[in-house]
Tab-separated table of C-alpha atoms in Angstrom:
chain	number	residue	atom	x	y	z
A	1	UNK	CA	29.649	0.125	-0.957
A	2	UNK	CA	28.672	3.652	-3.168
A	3	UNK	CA	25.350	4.407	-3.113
A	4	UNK	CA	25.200	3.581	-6.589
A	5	UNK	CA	26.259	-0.239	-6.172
A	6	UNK	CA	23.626	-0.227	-3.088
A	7	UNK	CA	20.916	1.141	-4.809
A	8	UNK	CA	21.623	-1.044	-7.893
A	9	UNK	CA	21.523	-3.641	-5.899
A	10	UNK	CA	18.073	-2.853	-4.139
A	11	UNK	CA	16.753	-2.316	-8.430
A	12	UNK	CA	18.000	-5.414	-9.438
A	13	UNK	CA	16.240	-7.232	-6.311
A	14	UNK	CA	13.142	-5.873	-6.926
A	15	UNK	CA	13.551	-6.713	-10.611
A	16	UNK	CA	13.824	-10.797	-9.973
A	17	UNK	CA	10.571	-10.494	-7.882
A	18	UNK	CA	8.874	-8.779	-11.188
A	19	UNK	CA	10.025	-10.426	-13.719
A	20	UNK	CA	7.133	-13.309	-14.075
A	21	UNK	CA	4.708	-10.805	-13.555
A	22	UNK	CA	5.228	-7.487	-14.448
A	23	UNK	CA	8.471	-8.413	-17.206
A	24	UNK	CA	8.418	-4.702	-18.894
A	25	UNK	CA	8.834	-2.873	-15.720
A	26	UNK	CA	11.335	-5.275	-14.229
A	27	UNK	CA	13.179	-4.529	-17.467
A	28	UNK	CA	13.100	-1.094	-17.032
A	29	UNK	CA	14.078	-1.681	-13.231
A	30	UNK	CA	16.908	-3.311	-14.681
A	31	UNK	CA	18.263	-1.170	-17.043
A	32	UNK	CA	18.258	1.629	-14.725
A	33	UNK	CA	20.272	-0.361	-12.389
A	34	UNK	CA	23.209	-0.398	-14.943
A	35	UNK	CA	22.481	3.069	-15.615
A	36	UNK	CA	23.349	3.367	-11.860
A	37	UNK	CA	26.621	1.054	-12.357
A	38	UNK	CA	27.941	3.449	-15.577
A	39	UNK	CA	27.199	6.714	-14.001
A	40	UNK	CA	25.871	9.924	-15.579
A	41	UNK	CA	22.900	12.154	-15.968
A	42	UNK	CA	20.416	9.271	-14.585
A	43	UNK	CA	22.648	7.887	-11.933
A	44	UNK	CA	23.896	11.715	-11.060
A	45	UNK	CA	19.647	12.555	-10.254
A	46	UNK	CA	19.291	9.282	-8.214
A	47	UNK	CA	22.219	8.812	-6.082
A	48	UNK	CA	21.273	12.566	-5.408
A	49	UNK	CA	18.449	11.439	-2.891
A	50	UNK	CA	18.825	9.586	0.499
A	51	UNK	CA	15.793	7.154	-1.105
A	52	UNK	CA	19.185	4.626	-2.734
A	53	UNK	CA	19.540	3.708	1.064
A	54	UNK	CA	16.448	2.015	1.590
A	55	UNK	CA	15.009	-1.312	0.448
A	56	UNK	CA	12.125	0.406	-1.091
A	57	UNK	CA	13.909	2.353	-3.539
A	58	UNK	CA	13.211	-0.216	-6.525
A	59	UNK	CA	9.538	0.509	-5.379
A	60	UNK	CA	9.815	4.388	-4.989
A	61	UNK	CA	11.864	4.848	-8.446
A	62	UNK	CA	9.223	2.471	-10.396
A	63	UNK	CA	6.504	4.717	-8.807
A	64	UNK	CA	8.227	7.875	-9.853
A	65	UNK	CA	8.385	6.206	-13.310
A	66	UNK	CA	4.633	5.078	-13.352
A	67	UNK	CA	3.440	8.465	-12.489
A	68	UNK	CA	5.348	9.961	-15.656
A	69	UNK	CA	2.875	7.936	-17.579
A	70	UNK	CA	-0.168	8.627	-15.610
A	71	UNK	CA	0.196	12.193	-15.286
A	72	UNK	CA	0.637	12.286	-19.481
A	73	UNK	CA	3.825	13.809	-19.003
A	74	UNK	CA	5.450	10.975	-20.291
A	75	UNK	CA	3.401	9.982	-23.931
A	76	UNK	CA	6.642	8.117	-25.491
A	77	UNK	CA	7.077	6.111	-23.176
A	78	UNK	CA	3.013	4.990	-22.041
A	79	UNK	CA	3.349	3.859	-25.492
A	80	UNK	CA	6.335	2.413	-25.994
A	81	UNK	CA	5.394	0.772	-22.474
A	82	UNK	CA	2.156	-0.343	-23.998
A	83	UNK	CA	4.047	-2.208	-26.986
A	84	UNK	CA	6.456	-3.865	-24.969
A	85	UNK	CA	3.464	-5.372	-22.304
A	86	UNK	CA	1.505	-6.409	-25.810
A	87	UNK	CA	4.832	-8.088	-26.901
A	88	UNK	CA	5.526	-9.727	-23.497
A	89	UNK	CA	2.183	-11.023	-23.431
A	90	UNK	CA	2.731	-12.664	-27.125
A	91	UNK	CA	5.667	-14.418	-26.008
A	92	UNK	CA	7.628	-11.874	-28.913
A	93	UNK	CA	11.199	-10.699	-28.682
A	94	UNK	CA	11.939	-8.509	-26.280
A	95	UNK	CA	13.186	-5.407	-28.294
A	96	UNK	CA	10.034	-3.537	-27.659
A	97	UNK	CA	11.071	-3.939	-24.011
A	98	UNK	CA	14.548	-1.926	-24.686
A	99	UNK	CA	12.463	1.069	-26.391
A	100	UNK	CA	10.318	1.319	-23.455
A	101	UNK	CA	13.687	1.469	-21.356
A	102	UNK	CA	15.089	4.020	-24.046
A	103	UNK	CA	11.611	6.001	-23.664
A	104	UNK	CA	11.641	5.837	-19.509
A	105	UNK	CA	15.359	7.162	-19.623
A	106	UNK	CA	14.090	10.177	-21.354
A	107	UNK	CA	11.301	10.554	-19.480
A	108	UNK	CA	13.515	10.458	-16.571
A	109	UNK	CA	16.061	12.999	-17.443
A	110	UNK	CA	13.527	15.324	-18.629
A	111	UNK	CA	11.339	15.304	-15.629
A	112	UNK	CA	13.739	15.395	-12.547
A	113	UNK	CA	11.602	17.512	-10.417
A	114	UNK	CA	9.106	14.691	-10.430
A	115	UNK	CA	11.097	12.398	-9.324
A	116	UNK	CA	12.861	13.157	-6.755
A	117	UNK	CA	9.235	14.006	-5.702
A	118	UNK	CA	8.176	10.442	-6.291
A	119	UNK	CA	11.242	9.366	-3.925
A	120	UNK	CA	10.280	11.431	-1.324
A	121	UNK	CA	7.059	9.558	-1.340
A	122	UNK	CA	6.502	7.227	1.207
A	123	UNK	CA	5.586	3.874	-0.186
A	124	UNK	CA	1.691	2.966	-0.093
A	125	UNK	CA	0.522	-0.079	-2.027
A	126	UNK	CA	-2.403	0.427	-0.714
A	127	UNK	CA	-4.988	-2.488	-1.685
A	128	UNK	CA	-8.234	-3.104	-0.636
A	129	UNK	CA	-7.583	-6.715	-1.116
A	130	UNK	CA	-5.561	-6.254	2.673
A	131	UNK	CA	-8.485	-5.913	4.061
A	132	UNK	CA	-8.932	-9.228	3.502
A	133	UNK	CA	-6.370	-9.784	6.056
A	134	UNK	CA	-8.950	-7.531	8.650
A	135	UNK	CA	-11.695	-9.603	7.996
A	136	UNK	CA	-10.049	-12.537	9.231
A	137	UNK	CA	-8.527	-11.296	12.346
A	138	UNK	CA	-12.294	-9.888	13.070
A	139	UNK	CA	-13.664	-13.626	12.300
A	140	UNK	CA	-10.793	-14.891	14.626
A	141	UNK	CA	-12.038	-12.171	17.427
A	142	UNK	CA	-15.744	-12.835	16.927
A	143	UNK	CA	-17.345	-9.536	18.289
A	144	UNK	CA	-20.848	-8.289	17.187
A	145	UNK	CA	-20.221	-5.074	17.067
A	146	UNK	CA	-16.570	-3.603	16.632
A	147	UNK	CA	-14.920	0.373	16.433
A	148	UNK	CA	-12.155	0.186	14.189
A	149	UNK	CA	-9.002	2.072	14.274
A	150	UNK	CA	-6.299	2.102	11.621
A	151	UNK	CA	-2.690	3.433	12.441
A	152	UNK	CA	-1.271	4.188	8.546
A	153	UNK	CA	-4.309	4.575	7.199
A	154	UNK	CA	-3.482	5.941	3.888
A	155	UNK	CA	-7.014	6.698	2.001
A	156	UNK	CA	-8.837	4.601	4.669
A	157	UNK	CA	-9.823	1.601	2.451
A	158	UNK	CA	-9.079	-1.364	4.699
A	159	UNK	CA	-11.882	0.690	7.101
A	160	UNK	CA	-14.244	0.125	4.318
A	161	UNK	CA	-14.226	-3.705	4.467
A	162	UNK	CA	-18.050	-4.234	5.396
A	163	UNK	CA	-18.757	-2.045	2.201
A	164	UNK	CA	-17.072	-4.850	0.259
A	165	UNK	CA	-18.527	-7.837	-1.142
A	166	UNK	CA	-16.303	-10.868	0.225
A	167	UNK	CA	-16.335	-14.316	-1.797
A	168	UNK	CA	-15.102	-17.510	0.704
A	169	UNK	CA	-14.916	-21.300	0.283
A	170	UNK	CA	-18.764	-21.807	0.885
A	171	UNK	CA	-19.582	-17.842	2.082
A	172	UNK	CA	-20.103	-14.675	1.090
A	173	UNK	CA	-19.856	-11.813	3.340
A	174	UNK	CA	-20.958	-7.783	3.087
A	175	UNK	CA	-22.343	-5.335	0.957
A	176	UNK	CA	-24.089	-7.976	-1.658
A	177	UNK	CA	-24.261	-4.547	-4.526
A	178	UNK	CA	-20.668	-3.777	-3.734
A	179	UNK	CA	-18.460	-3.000	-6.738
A	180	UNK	CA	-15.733	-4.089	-4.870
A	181	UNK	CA	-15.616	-7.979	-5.139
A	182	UNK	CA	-12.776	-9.643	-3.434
A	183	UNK	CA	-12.044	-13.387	-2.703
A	184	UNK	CA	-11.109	-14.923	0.734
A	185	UNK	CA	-9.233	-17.047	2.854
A	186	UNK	CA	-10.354	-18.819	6.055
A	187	UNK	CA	-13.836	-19.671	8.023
A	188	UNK	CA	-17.532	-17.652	7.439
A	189	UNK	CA	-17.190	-14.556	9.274
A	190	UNK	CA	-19.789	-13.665	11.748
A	191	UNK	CA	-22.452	-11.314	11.441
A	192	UNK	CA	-20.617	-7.879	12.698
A	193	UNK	CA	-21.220	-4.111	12.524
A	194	UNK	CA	-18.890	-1.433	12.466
A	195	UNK	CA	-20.093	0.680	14.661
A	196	UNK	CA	-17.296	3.257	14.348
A	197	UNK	CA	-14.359	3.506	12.249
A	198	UNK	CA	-11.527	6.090	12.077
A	199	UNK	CA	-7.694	6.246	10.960
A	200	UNK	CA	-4.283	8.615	10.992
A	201	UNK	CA	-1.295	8.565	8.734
A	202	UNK	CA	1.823	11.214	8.234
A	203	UNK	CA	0.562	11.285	4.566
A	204	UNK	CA	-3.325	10.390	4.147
A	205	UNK	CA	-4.689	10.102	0.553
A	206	UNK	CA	-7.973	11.516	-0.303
A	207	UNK	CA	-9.686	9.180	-2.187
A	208	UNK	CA	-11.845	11.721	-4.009
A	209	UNK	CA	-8.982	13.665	-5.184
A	210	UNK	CA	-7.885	12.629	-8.379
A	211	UNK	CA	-4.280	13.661	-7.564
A	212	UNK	CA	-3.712	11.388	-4.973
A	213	UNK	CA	-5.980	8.704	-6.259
A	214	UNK	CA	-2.935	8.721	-9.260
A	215	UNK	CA	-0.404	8.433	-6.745
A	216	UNK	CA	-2.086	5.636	-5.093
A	217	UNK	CA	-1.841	3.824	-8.689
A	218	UNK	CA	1.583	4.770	-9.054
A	219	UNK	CA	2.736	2.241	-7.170
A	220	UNK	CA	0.689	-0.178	-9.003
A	221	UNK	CA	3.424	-1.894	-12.032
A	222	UNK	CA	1.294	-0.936	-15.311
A	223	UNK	CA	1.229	-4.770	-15.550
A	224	UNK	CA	-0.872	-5.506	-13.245
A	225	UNK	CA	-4.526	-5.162	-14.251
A	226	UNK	CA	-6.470	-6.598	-12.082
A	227	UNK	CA	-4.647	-4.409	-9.112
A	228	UNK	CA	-5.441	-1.478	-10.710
A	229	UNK	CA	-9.022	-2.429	-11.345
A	230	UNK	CA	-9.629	-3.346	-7.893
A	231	UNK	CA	-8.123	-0.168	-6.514
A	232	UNK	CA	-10.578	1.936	-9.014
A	233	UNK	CA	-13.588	0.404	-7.668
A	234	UNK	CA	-12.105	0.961	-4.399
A	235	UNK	CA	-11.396	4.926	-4.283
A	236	UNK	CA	-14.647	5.281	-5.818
A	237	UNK	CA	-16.388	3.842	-3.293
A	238	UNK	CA	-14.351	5.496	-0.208
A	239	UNK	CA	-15.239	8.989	-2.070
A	240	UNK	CA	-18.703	8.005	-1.783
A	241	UNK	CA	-18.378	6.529	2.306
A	242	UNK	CA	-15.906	9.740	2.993
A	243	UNK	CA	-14.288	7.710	5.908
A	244	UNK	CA	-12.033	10.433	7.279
A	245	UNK	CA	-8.389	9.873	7.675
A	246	UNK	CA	-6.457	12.364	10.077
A	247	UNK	CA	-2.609	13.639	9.467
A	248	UNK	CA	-1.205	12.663	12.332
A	249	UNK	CA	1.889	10.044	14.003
A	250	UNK	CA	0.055	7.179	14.931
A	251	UNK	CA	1.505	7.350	18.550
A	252	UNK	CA	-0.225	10.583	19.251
A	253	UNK	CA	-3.393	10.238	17.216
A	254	UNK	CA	-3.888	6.903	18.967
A	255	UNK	CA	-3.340	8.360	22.478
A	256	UNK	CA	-6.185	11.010	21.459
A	257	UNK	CA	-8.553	8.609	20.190
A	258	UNK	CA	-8.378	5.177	22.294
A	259	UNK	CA	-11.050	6.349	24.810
A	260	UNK	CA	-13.894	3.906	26.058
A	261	UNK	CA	-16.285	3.576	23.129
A	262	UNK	CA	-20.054	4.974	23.805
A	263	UNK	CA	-21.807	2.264	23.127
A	264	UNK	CA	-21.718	-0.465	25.111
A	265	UNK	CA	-20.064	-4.093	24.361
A	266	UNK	CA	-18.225	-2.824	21.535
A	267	UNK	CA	-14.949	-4.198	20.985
A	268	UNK	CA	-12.022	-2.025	20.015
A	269	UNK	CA	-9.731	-2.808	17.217
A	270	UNK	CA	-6.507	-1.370	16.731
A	271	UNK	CA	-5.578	-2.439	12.746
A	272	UNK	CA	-2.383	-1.915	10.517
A	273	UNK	CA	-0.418	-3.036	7.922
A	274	UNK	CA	2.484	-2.307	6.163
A	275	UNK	CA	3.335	-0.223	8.343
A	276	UNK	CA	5.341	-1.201	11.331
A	277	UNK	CA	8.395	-1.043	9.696
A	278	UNK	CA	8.803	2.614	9.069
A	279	UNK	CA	8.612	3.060	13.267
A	280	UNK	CA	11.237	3.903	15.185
A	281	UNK	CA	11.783	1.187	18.183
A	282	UNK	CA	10.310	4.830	20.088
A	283	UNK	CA	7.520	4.835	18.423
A	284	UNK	CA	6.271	1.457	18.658
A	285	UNK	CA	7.089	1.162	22.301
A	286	UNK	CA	4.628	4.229	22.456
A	287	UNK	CA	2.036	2.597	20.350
A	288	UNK	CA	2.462	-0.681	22.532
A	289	UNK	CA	2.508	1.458	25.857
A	290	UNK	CA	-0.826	3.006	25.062
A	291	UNK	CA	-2.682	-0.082	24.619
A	292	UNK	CA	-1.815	-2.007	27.290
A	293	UNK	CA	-2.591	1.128	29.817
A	294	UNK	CA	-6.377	1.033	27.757
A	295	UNK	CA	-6.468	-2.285	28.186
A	296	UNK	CA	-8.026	-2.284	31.730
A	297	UNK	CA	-11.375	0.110	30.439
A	298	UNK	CA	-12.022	-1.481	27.258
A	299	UNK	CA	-12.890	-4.511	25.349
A	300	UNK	CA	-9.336	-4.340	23.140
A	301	UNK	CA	-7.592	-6.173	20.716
A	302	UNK	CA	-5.008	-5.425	17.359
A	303	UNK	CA	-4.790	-7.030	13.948
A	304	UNK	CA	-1.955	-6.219	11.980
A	305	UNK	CA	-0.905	-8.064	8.736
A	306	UNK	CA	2.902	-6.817	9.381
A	307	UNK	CA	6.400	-7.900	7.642
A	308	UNK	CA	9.154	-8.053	10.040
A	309	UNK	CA	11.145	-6.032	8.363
A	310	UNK	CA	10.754	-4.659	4.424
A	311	UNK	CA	12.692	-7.842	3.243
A	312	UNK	CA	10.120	-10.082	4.775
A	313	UNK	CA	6.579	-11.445	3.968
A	314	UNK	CA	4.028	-10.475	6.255
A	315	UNK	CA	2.075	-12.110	8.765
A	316	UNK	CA	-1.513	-12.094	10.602
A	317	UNK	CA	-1.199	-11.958	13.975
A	318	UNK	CA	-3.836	-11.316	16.481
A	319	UNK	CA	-3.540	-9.636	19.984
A	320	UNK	CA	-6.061	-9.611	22.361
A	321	UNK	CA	-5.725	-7.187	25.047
A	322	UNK	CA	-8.566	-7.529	26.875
């Protein structure tokens, strides 16, 4: 296969899994796939860039796309994009939906730099609604007090989770004047404190930058509202915390930080998501080799909320090392 009829491919999958909910970007995602299919100026800037390889190129392009419109240096198209979502909504004909195409196209051929930026991106849907995830790996552990290490970190706001405000079946858990109010899953959570909390990634966001806060959003389909409201409240609030993220591999950073705590009966917790794919098998034997050796000075355990591989819905799982 050309890397045109792969990376149409990959568009058109990620297309069928918007189409319910996001239907103007999925259109868009669609349309750019037969762009890919006819060749020319679009197809010619995309097949360009080792990104049409991977399964999260319908993601990356999108993003690239998204960030035209957030960045105001695509106008047409935020409203032509607006028109189309207003008509989807409405249950109206779709032609509003080919404009916005039309206007993306343009936007696309006009602003090349940006993305082949966009696809050099790595991919961070980062949510603090994951954290969610956390919560319930540190109800399943049951420690009082717990340090809390992230490996992909991003802008650090799954480390945040006790600044939340959780809603259960029957419970409520953390910060009761958080703006951030999530629902979740599973059993009361125990009364906890995070009594340290640090994190690494190759590309950490800083929340309080408004530069990457947009490129956090970017990967947010303009669709989805309620995303995008949630991860506002969010960066705000990590701004405010200033959790620190360090640029760093994960395997090093973690062999540099997974000393005995200094306060005693505090139970270490290693935590990712979404990100155990992007390792090499290298890297995660190096990651797995480094807590088993801590395992015999510590009170240790990892959470991860992990895929098995980008095609695949991810799972909780909960090791306990010690």
């Amino acid at each position: 296969m050309t890397a045109a009829s792969i990376g149409a491919a990959t568009l058109r999958t990620f297309a069928v899994r918007l189409r319910t909910s996001a239907p103007v970007s999925a259109r868009i995602l669609s349309e750019l796939a037969s762009e890919l299919d006819r060749g020319g100026p679009v197809a010619d800037l995309l097949c360009s860039h080792s990104a049409v390889h991977s399964p999260l190129f319908g993601i990356q392009a999108l993003a690239g796309v998204r960030l035209l419109m957030l960045s105001g240096k695509a106008p047409e198209l935020s409203q032509r994009f607006a028109s189309a979502h207003a008509a989807a909504m409405a249950g109206e004909s779709d032609s509003t939906a080919l404009l916005a195409w039309l206007a993306a196209r343009r936007a696309i051929v006009e602003n090349a730099g940006e993305i082949l930026a966009a696809l050099d991106r790595t991919v961070q849907q980062h949510q603090p609604k994951t954290a969610g995830f956390l919560l319930r790996g540190l109800t399943m552990i049951g420690a009082p007090k717990v340090r809390l290490l992230e490996l992909g970190a991003c802008a650090g706001l799954n480390l945040i989770l006790d600044h939340y405000r959780w809603f259960g079946l029957g419970w409520e858990w953390g910060d009761k004047d958080s703006s951030v109010r999530l629902a979740a899953a599973g059993p009361r959570p125990p009364d906890l404190e995070i009594v340290g909390r640090a994190g690494c990634d190759l590309q950490p966001r800083d929340p309080a930058d408004p530069k990457h806060a947009m490129i956090l959003h970017s990967f947010i389909p303009p669709e989805h509202d309620a995303l995008r409201w949630d991860l506002d409240d969010a960066v705000e609030l990590a701004a405010k915390v200033g959790v620190k993220v360090d640029r760093s591999p994960a395997g090093r950073w973690l062999r540099e930080n997974l000393v005995p705590p200094e306060e005693r009966g505090t139970y270490t917790v290693i935590w990712h998501s979404s990100f155990w794919p992007y390792l090499t098998e290298d890297e995660r034997h190096e990651i797995e080799t480094t807590l088993t050796a801590a395992a015999g000075s510590m009170p240790l355990a990892r959470v991860s909320y992990e895929p098995i591989d980008f095609r695949t819905n991810p799972r909780l799982t909960v090791t306990i090392y010690s």
